[in-house]
Amino acid sequence: MAAQHLDDTAPNEGSVRAALRSPRRLKTEILAGAVVALALIPEAISFSIIAGVDPRVGLFASFTMAVTIAVVGGRPAMISAATGAIALVVAPLSRDYGLDYLIAAVLLAGVLQIVLSVLGVAKLMRFIPRSVMVGFVNALAILIFTAQLPHLSDVPDLVYPMVAVGLLIMVFLPKLTTAVPAPLVAIVLLTAATVIFALNVPNVGDEGELPSNLPSWLIPDVPFTLDTLTIIAPYALAMALVGLLESLMTAKLVDDITDSHSDKTREGWGQGIANIVTGFFGGMGGCAMIGQTMINVKVSGARTRISTFLAGVFLLILVVGLGDVVALIPMAALVAVMIMVSVGTMDWHSINPKTLRRMPKSETIVMIATVAVTVATHNLAYGVIVGVVTAMVLFARRVAHLTEVVDIAHPDETTRVYAVRGELFFASSNDLIYQFDYVGDPENIIIDLSDSHIWDASTVATLDAITTKYAAKGKNVDIIGLNAASSERHVRLSGQMGAGH
């Protein structure tokens, strides 16, 4: 069964079996997993600190999330692990109630993700505009870069040339050879230089204690009561929604990069299963890791579940079996890797002055709103929500102004014909009532809706109000030209909306 899941990959990506039969492809997947594992370590430790838990909780979460999602997830080559967004959500719960309540919330979040995915939450992705996706990507690039700044502040001067050397390796090595991922070469060379020359620079070991034992099965020690559910439910729901949103957005981003399609519903319930497994092994929960996914897919060229699975396996081997060696890796090397990821993630075309002048202002506003909120809150979910709402408001405003009322005919002295053109919904129909001459019009009014469509109850209420206003002047209104859907809605709702509403 596991092998079947592992091989479930889009044809143009190459299946796991195809990768296993190709030494070149397999090497790419293995080395990509190794690079991602190295990059996961300081991130997982940092997120553990944010969540207020032991570093081992974040590291074990990253291991279990990566290994599980490699089997059950819907987006091959995407990396899931402990994330900053989830850490921010659970930090108050961990601080006020302790680790056991946190684990219980992780388990409940996993169940909620499965339920929401089965109910079709992934289908909502179609309502996220491209401008929000661009803002999401650009905000991600900024957050990845700014997350490196603490590692560049109040540090020995030697750190800066080391970061520069790492960047130079990753820029120029791919021009010479792509046999080995440039980030891995940079990490190995800078670590070797640090050890050989006994350089006194911050390293991974300074970030927190690495575990010395394997994760074990854990049942949270909490009372199974309604009070417990009341405490953990809000955090679990927030975790579920934030995790799904970030994971599905990341999956869509990887789809675009790899020019392939992924099963978003499977990815959603796969995230739920991964969080349940993570909870039972004492992890803090997580979701898709966008920065590490970019390392895996864009920088290292991985395309299958092998790299995701091995990232988790290598992570466990590194922190448990080779912890003393991993602790020697200079943070400068990992900072250089993440800076390159941020540069590669940024959609530079979208902020080119020529592009900005060509794009509609509304699209630019949506992108800026997404970026601004995300960077201000350090939460990609908030940014996406604000971006989508902004896009909806601007779209409604734009469509509302496309509706017009035109006086098209006077068949006789007692009749006037109006044509209403455009889409009629709450934003456009609210002004409709003011576009008729109730006093000056003759006694018979015909409103032709052949070139429009009734989308909601607000429009029906507005048409009722127009009819009522004319009736108060002793005039008759006849509405014609309704298409089938508009006619059905008008017949069903007209006169049922309440007087004057």
C-alpha positions as a printed NumPy array, in Angstrom:
array([[  0.   ,   0.   ,   0.   ],
       [  2.778,   2.429,   0.935],
       [  4.652,   1.633,  -2.263],
       [  1.485,   2.303,  -4.233],
       [  1.073,   5.704,  -2.58 ],
       [  4.724,   6.553,  -3.037],
       [  4.439,   5.837,  -6.744],
       [  1.308,   7.964,  -7.171],
       [  2.863,  10.835,  -9.1  ],
       [  1.854,  12.901, -12.105],
       [  3.257,  11.403, -15.332],
       [  5.267,  14.463, -16.339],
       [  7.032,  14.501, -12.992],
       [  8.37 ,  10.98 , -13.239],
       [  7.21 ,   8.314, -10.805],
       [  9.083,   6.96 ,  -7.827],
       [  9.678,   3.73 ,  -9.736],
       [ 11.127,   5.658, -12.659],
       [ 13.431,   7.547, -10.286],
       [ 14.561,   4.303,  -8.681],
       [ 15.471,   2.947, -12.129],
       [ 17.482,   6.052, -13.034],
       [ 20.741,   6.525, -11.083],
       [ 20.938,  10.198, -12.13 ],
       [ 17.359,  10.922, -11.066],
       [ 17.768,   8.972,  -7.824],
       [ 20.95 ,  10.861,  -6.955],
       [ 19.114,  14.157,  -7.402],
       [ 16.335,  13.008,  -5.067],
       [ 18.763,  11.717,  -2.419],
       [ 20.958,  14.817,  -2.408],
       [ 17.907,  17.081,  -2.369],
       [ 16.623,  15.242,   0.712],
       [ 19.993,  15.713,   2.421],
       [ 20.056,  19.459,   1.735],
       [ 16.499,  19.899,   2.98 ],
       [ 17.25 ,  17.908,   6.145],
       [ 20.176,  20.199,   6.96 ],
       [ 18.05 ,  23.29 ,   6.352],
       [ 15.214,  21.901,   8.51 ],
       [ 17.281,  21.609,  11.679],
       [ 17.744,  25.28 ,  12.66 ],
       [ 14.236,  26.12 ,  11.445],
       [ 12.627,  23.393,  13.574],
       [ 14.622,  24.485,  16.622],
       [ 13.655,  28.133,  16.081],
       [  9.969,  27.296,  15.698],
       [ 10.097,  25.187,  18.854],
       [ 11.385,  28.21 ,  20.747],
       [  8.554,  30.346,  19.308],
       [  6.014,  27.735,  20.4  ],
       [  7.562,  27.585,  23.873],
       [  8.492,  23.906,  23.749],
       [ 11.679,  21.842,  23.853],
       [ 13.624,  21.823,  20.517],
       [ 13.103,  18.079,  20.317],
       [  9.335,  18.663,  19.936],
       [  9.912,  20.646,  16.747],
       [ 12.562,  18.3  ,  15.377],
       [ 10.437,  15.199,  15.943],
       [  7.456,  16.998,  14.364],
       [  9.539,  17.754,  11.267],
       [ 10.65 ,  14.111,  10.992],
       [  7.176,  12.605,  11.389],
       [  5.464,  15.209,   9.182],
       [  7.942,  14.761,   6.309],
       [  7.918,  10.954,   6.377],
       [  4.139,  10.675,   6.687],
       [  3.237,  13.265,   4.052],
       [  5.657,  11.596,   1.632],
       [  3.302,   8.604,   1.683],
       [ -0.179,  10.122,   2.078],
       [  0.205,  13.624,   0.618],
       [ -1.152,  14.772,  -2.73 ],
       [  1.778,  16.937,  -3.863],
       [  4.984,  14.999,  -4.585],
       [  8.273,  16.693,  -3.601],
       [  6.566,  19.143,  -1.231],
       [  8.089,  19.344,   2.257],
       [  5.923,  19.429,   5.379],
       [  7.363,  19.983,   8.847],
       [  7.061,  22.187,  11.919],
       [  6.371,  25.755,  10.729],
       [  6.425,  29.269,  12.098],
       [  2.746,  29.858,  11.35 ],
       [  1.69 ,  26.852,  13.44 ],
       [  4.162,  27.816,  16.177],
       [  2.571,  31.255,  16.447],
       [ -0.905,  29.729,  16.699],
       [ -0.048,  27.223,  19.441],
       [  2.33 ,  29.392,  21.505],
       [ -0.402,  30.742,  23.862],
       [ -1.812,  27.239,  24.433],
       [  1.627,  25.829,  25.218],
       [  2.415,  28.734,  27.535],
       [ -0.865,  28.599,  29.478],
       [ -1.615,  24.871,  29.574],
       [  1.564,  22.939,  28.783],
       [  2.764,  20.38 ,  26.266],
       [  0.025,  17.781,  26.811],
       [ -2.735,  20.229,  25.851],
       [ -0.66 ,  21.258,  22.836],
       [ -0.399,  17.633,  21.697],
       [ -4.159,  17.177,  22.18 ],
       [ -4.78 ,  20.257,  20.016],
       [ -2.474,  18.875,  17.307],
       [ -4.438,  15.609,  17.241],
       [ -7.772,  17.454,  17.025],
       [ -6.392,  19.738,  14.299],
       [ -5.473,  16.671,  12.257],
       [ -8.999,  15.3  ,  12.576],
       [-10.475,  18.668,  11.551],
       [ -8.198,  18.825,   8.505],
       [ -9.399,  15.403,   7.376],
       [-13.053,  16.424,   7.839],
       [-12.624,  19.76 ,   6.062],
       [-10.79 ,  18.108,   3.173],
       [-13.463,  15.441,   2.733],
       [-16.064,  18.246,   2.705],
       [-14.248,  19.838,  -0.24 ],
       [-12.323,  22.762,   1.255],
       [ -9.614,  22.321,  -1.415],
       [-12.1  ,  23.447,  -4.06 ],
       [-12.009,  26.931,  -2.529],
       [ -8.521,  27.327,  -4.021],
       [-10.155,  28.31 ,  -7.31 ],
       [-11.304,  31.558,  -5.666],
       [ -7.759,  32.724,  -4.923],
       [ -6.783,  35.232,  -7.646],
       [ -3.392,  35.273,  -9.332],
       [ -2.536,  38.633,  -7.739],
       [ -2.942,  37.031,  -4.297],
       [ -0.661,  34.163,  -5.356],
       [  1.962,  36.661,  -6.543],
       [  1.672,  38.574,  -3.269],
       [  1.905,  35.295,  -1.354],
       [  5.126,  34.365,  -3.162],
       [  6.705,  37.811,  -2.757],
       [  5.764,  37.992,   0.927],
       [  7.249,  34.543,   1.405],
       [ 10.509,  35.687,  -0.16 ],
       [ 10.624,  38.704,   2.154],
       [  9.857,  36.602,   5.248],
       [ 12.526,  34.045,   4.364],
       [ 15.076,  36.832,   3.964],
       [ 14.104,  38.756,   7.116],
       [ 14.199,  35.515,   9.122],
       [ 17.931,  35.4  ,   8.401],
       [ 18.628,  38.901,   9.757],
       [ 18.887,  37.808,  13.431],
       [ 21.701,  35.474,  12.346],
       [ 23.487,  38.466,  10.81 ],
       [ 23.151,  40.796,  13.793],
       [ 25.615,  40.984,  16.688],
       [ 27.771,  38.229,  15.218],
       [ 31.56 ,  37.971,  14.628],
       [ 32.745,  39.836,  11.53 ],
       [ 33.873,  36.512,  10.042],
       [ 30.228,  35.525,   9.515],
       [ 29.736,  38.024,   6.683],
       [ 32.533,  36.803,   4.375],
       [ 31.41 ,  33.225,   5.067],
       [ 27.873,  34.082,   3.942],
       [ 29.337,  35.816,   0.872],
       [ 31.414,  32.747,   0.009],
       [ 28.368,  30.531,   0.375],
       [ 26.386,  32.774,  -1.964],
       [ 29.189,  32.801,  -4.534],
       [ 29.363,  28.993,  -4.487],
       [ 25.615,  28.714,  -5.095],
       [ 25.649,  31.316,  -7.874],
       [ 28.638,  30.081,  -9.866],
       [ 28.889,  26.311,  -9.165],
       [ 25.723,  25.464, -11.178],
       [ 27.37 ,  27.152, -14.184],
       [ 30.173,  24.572, -13.965],
       [ 28.285,  21.458, -12.851],
       [ 24.929,  20.363, -11.528],
       [ 26.115,  16.914, -10.458],
       [ 25.846,  17.911,  -6.792],
       [ 23.415,  20.503,  -5.384],
       [ 25.271,  23.78 ,  -4.849],
       [ 23.69 ,  24.334,  -1.397],
       [ 25.088,  21.   ,  -0.186],
       [ 28.548,  21.917,  -1.472],
       [ 28.373,  25.291,   0.275],
       [ 27.327,  23.697,   3.583],
       [ 30.039,  21.026,   3.455],
       [ 32.857,  23.404,   2.455],
       [ 31.978,  26.082,   5.013],
       [ 31.61 ,  23.462,   7.755],
       [ 34.986,  21.948,   6.84 ],
       [ 36.615,  25.387,   6.878],
       [ 35.069,  26.137,  10.282],
       [ 36.397,  22.898,  11.783],
       [ 39.843,  22.926,  10.12 ],
       [ 40.613,  26.527,  10.987],
       [ 38.768,  26.441,  14.342],
       [ 36.664,  29.466,  13.395],
       [ 34.677,  30.981,  16.236],
       [ 31.302,  31.561,  14.571],
       [ 27.712,  30.658,  15.576],
       [ 26.724,  27.139,  14.634],
       [ 23.675,  24.872,  14.708],
       [ 24.59 ,  23.649,  18.178],
       [ 24.095,  27.188,  19.502],
       [ 20.444,  27.132,  18.389],
       [ 19.361,  24.5  ,  20.897],
       [ 19.92 ,  21.008,  22.226],
       [ 19.645,  18.211,  19.674],
       [ 17.844,  15.005,  20.707],
       [ 19.858,  11.882,  21.499],
       [ 17.016,   9.358,  21.308],
       [ 14.26 ,   8.349,  18.88 ],
       [ 10.722,   9.731,  19.215],
       [  8.35 ,   7.494,  21.17 ],
       [  4.59 ,   6.93 ,  21.22 ],
       [  2.788,   9.479,  23.375],
       [ -0.788,   9.802,  24.602],
       [ -1.454,  13.336,  25.916],
       [ -2.141,  13.359,  29.651],
       [ -5.28 ,  15.501,  29.61 ],
       [ -8.765,  14.852,  30.969],
       [-11.11 ,  13.754,  28.194],
       [-13.841,  16.218,  29.13 ],
       [-15.867,  19.009,  27.547],
       [-13.705,  21.541,  29.403],
       [-10.59 ,  20.205,  27.672],
       [-12.342,  20.358,  24.314],
       [-13.367,  23.955,  25.015],
       [ -9.73 ,  24.849,  25.703],
       [ -8.116,  23.14 ,  22.709],
       [-10.846,  23.513,  20.05 ],
       [-10.147,  27.165,  19.076],
       [ -6.426,  26.465,  18.723],
       [ -7.067,  23.226,  16.832],
       [ -9.406,  24.951,  14.374],
       [ -6.906,  27.769,  13.82 ],
       [ -4.119,  25.216,  13.271],
       [ -6.274,  23.248,  10.838],
       [ -7.221,  26.298,   8.759],
       [ -3.753,  27.877,   8.738],
       [ -2.126,  24.528,   7.926],
       [ -4.545,  23.77 ,   5.091],
       [ -4.252,  27.232,   3.594],
       [ -0.454,  27.283,   3.623],
       [ -0.213,  23.701,   2.362],
       [ -2.685,  24.156,  -0.488],
       [ -1.117,  27.468,  -1.52 ],
       [  2.32 ,  25.858,  -1.504],
       [  1.016,  22.894,  -3.501],
       [ -0.346,  25.289,  -6.133],
       [  3.008,  27.083,  -6.219],
       [  4.842,  23.79 ,  -6.788],
       [  2.304,  22.872,  -9.478],
       [  3.253,  26.049, -11.33 ],
       [  7.007,  25.478, -10.923],
       [  6.881,  21.849, -12.071],
       [  4.132,  22.395, -14.658],
       [  2.153,  19.524, -13.156],
       [ -1.094,  18.951, -11.288],
       [ -1.539,  17.653,  -7.749],
       [ -4.482,  16.254,  -5.805],
       [ -5.349,  19.09 ,  -3.405],
       [ -8.027,  17.108,  -1.562],
       [ -5.592,  14.273,  -0.911],
       [ -3.   ,  16.814,   0.202],
       [ -5.528,  18.254,   2.665],
       [ -6.466,  14.996,   4.362],
       [ -2.843,  13.874,   4.087],
       [ -1.874,  16.896,   6.19 ],
       [ -4.477,  15.796,   8.712],
       [ -3.073,  12.278,   8.92 ],
       [  0.462,  13.655,   9.212],
       [ -0.568,  15.892,  12.113],
       [ -2.262,  12.985,  13.897],
       [  0.865,  10.842,  13.514],
       [  2.99 ,  13.79 ,  14.653],
       [  0.821,  14.333,  17.716],
       [  1.084,  10.708,  18.801],
       [  4.879,  10.988,  18.603],
       [  5.002,  14.149,  20.692],
       [  5.44 ,  16.654,  17.845],
       [  4.106,  20.208,  17.76 ],
       [  2.271,  19.795,  14.453],
       [  2.989,  21.533,  11.184],
       [  2.149,  22.021,   7.533],
       [  3.913,  22.624,   4.22 ],
       [  7.254,  24.407,   4.608],
       [  7.513,  26.805,   1.731],
       [ 11.188,  27.693,   2.056],
       [ 12.334,  24.081,   2.324],
       [  9.98 ,  23.102,  -0.5  ],
       [ 11.651,  25.709,  -2.707],
       [ 15.056,  24.256,  -1.78 ],
       [ 13.813,  20.801,  -2.709],
       [ 11.966,  21.618,  -5.924],
       [ 13.469,  24.789,  -7.333],
       [ 17.071,  24.722,  -6.103],
       [ 17.765,  20.979,  -5.953],
       [ 15.456,  19.847,  -8.765],
       [ 13.61 ,  17.092,  -6.85 ],
       [ 10.301,  15.902,  -8.291],
       [  9.171,  12.779,  -6.395],
       [  8.164,  11.628,  -2.934],
       [ 11.6  ,  10.099,  -2.44 ],
       [ 13.168,  13.464,  -1.587],
       [ 10.417,  14.274,   0.921],
       [ 10.691,  10.888,   2.603],
       [ 14.486,  11.037,   2.755],
       [ 14.43 ,  14.597,   4.111],
       [ 12.624,  13.243,   7.173],
       [ 14.83 ,  10.159,   7.454],
       [ 18.057,  12.149,   7.052],
       [ 16.808,  14.679,   9.599],
       [ 16.37 ,  11.956,  12.218],
       [ 19.73 ,  10.379,  11.393],
       [ 21.48 ,  13.738,  11.546],
       [ 20.047,  14.959,  14.853],
       [ 20.041,  11.616,  16.676],
       [ 22.986,   9.733,  15.181],
       [ 25.223,  12.564,  13.999],
       [ 24.165,  15.322,  16.343],
       [ 27.707,  16.197,  17.324],
       [ 28.693,  16.677,  13.674],
       [ 25.547,  18.606,  12.731],
       [ 26.068,  20.94 ,  15.664],
       [ 29.306,  22.109,  14.005],
       [ 27.57 ,  23.416,  10.856],
       [ 28.031,  27.203,  10.823],
       [ 24.779,  29.154,  10.693],
       [ 26.432,  31.301,   8.007],
       [ 26.16 ,  28.377,   5.566],
       [ 22.447,  27.87 ,   6.219],
       [ 21.805,  31.625,   6.09 ],
       [ 23.432,  31.735,   2.651],
       [ 21.206,  28.886,   1.472],
       [ 18.042,  30.612,   2.7  ],
       [ 19.045,  33.943,   1.142],
       [ 19.386,  32.19 ,  -2.216],
       [ 15.985,  30.609,  -1.648],
       [ 14.431,  34.018,  -0.978],
       [ 16.007,  35.48 ,  -4.119],
       [ 14.787,  32.56 ,  -6.211],
       [ 11.309,  32.682,  -4.683],
       [ 10.661,  36.377,  -5.365],
       [  8.641,  37.046,  -8.513],
       [ 10.919,  39.803,  -9.803],
       [  8.853,  40.282, -12.94 ],
       [  5.835,  41.28 , -10.842],
       [  7.675,  44.248,  -9.291],
       [  9.354,  45.406, -12.495],
       [  8.298,  49.063, -13.126],
       [  7.198,  48.157, -16.67 ],
       [  4.962,  45.384, -15.326],
       [  3.488,  47.634, -12.627],
       [  2.63 ,  50.324, -15.198],
       [  0.933,  47.73 , -17.415],
       [ -1.044,  45.968, -14.679],
       [ -4.481,  47.26 , -13.557],
       [ -4.215,  49.237, -10.32 ],
       [ -6.636,  46.869,  -8.59 ],
       [ -4.306,  43.899,  -9.24 ],
       [ -1.349,  45.805,  -7.812],
       [ -3.356,  46.871,  -4.755],
       [ -4.31 ,  43.248,  -4.042],
       [ -0.681,  42.125,  -4.345],
       [  0.547,  44.921,  -2.064],
       [ -2.181,  44.222,   0.509],
       [ -1.235,  40.536,   0.598],
       [  2.453,  41.329,   1.012],
       [  1.937,  44.074,   3.61 ],
       [ -0.33 ,  42.035,   5.906],
       [  1.806,  38.919,   5.619],
       [  5.034,  40.745,   6.415],
       [  3.41 ,  42.729,   9.25 ],
       [  1.864,  39.669,  10.936],
       [  4.46 ,  37.066,   9.866],
       [  1.457,  34.907,   9.018],
       [  0.914,  33.897,   5.4  ],
       [ -2.671,  32.835,   6.135],
       [ -3.664,  36.328,   7.284],
       [ -2.083,  37.854,   4.194],
       [ -3.916,  35.502,   1.849],
       [ -7.261,  36.121,   3.56 ],
       [ -6.838,  39.906,   3.382],
       [ -5.693,  39.638,  -0.237],
       [ -8.736,  37.571,  -1.24 ],
       [-11.144,  39.924,   0.564],
       [ -9.477,  42.949,  -1.07 ],
       [ -9.745,  41.307,  -4.489],
       [-13.435,  40.536,  -3.897],
       [-14.219,  44.112,  -2.865],
       [-12.36 ,  45.627,  -5.808],
       [-13.955,  43.164,  -8.219],
       [-17.446,  43.936,  -6.899],
       [-16.73 ,  47.655,  -7.167],
       [-15.466,  47.296, -10.728],
       [-18.378,  45.135, -11.884],
       [-20.892,  47.44 , -10.189],
       [-19.82 ,  50.307, -12.419],
       [-20.376,  48.214, -15.539],
       [-24.15 ,  48.258, -15.008],
       [-26.182,  50.903, -16.809],
       [-29.811,  51.902, -17.359],
       [-30.638,  53.265, -20.816],
       [-33.859,  54.851, -22.109],
       [-34.219,  52.961, -25.416],
       [-37.767,  53.501, -26.692],
       [-41.062,  55.427, -26.484],
       [-43.593,  53.225, -28.333],
       [-46.329,  55.752, -27.554],
       [-47.018,  58.72 , -25.296],
       [-48.01 ,  56.481, -22.357],
       [-45.046,  54.058, -22.504],
       [-41.31 ,  54.254, -21.91 ],
       [-38.87 ,  51.332, -22.288],
       [-35.695,  51.092, -20.205],
       [-32.892,  48.594, -20.904],
       [-30.77 ,  47.446, -17.968],
       [-27.356,  46.135, -18.992],
       [-24.789,  44.383, -16.822],
       [-24.594,  41.93 , -13.941],
       [-27.081,  42.65 , -11.161],
       [-26.002,  41.77 ,  -7.621],
       [-25.835,  43.569,  -4.285],
       [-23.057,  45.99 ,  -5.305],
       [-24.527,  47.006,  -8.656],
       [-28.243,  46.872,  -7.902],
       [-28.115,  49.187,  -4.871],
       [-27.733,  52.229,  -7.162],
       [-30.267,  50.916,  -9.674],
       [-33.202,  52.408,  -7.803],
       [-31.913,  55.94 ,  -8.373],
       [-31.646,  55.684, -12.164],
       [-35.352,  56.005, -13.038],
       [-37.504,  59.131, -13.425],
       [-40.425,  58.219, -11.197],
       [-42.102,  61.636, -11.494],
       [-41.51 ,  62.432, -15.176],
       [-42.111,  58.977, -16.674],
       [-45.443,  58.094, -18.342],
       [-47.911,  55.675, -16.803],
       [-46.506,  52.488, -18.355],
       [-42.897,  51.5  , -17.738],
       [-41.169,  48.526, -19.359],
       [-37.828,  47.385, -17.882],
       [-35.976,  45.118, -20.31 ],
       [-33.422,  42.814, -18.616],
       [-32.422,  40.922, -21.768],
       [-28.803,  42.107, -21.402],
       [-28.466,  41.489, -17.682],
       [-28.663,  38.716, -15.11 ],
       [-30.143,  38.617, -11.599],
       [-27.635,  37.023,  -9.224],
       [-29.055,  37.566,  -5.739],
       [-31.966,  38.506,  -3.5  ],
       [-30.702,  42.095,  -3.18 ],
       [-31.466,  42.666,  -6.872],
       [-34.965,  41.212,  -6.549],
       [-35.587,  43.492,  -3.557],
       [-34.368,  46.471,  -5.604],
       [-36.702,  45.626,  -8.502],
       [-39.555,  45.333,  -6.01 ],
       [-38.645,  48.742,  -4.605],
       [-38.637,  50.277,  -8.118],
       [-42.046,  48.758,  -8.828],
       [-43.359,  50.078,  -5.5  ],
       [-42.087,  53.606,  -6.175],
       [-43.783,  53.704,  -9.562],
       [-46.975,  52.246,  -8.07 ],
       [-47.017,  55.042,  -5.484],
       [-47.186,  57.468,  -8.437],
       [-50.036,  55.497, -10.021],
       [-47.8  ,  53.94 , -12.679],
       [-47.439,  50.361, -13.887],
       [-44.12 ,  48.47 , -14.308],
       [-43.591,  45.455, -16.553],
       [-40.281,  43.561, -16.264],
       [-39.367,  41.615, -19.417],
       [-36.435,  39.79 , -20.999],
       [-35.462,  37.697, -17.981],
       [-33.392,  34.604, -18.763],
       [-34.49 ,  31.318, -17.222],
       [-32.341,  31.508, -14.077],
       [-33.144,  35.162, -13.452],
       [-36.864,  34.559, -14.024],
       [-36.908,  31.646, -11.579],
       [-35.152,  33.721,  -8.926],
       [-37.414,  36.723,  -9.504],
       [-40.625,  34.683,  -9.368],
       [-39.521,  32.849,  -6.221],
       [-38.389,  35.934,  -4.277],
       [-40.404,  38.874,  -5.568],
       [-42.791,  40.163,  -2.93 ],
       [-41.184,  37.949,  -0.26 ],
       [-38.374,  40.292,   0.79 ],
       [-40.372,  42.508,   3.135],
       [-41.814,  45.932,   2.459],
       [-39.244,  48.574,   1.784],
       [-36.303,  46.147,   1.962]])
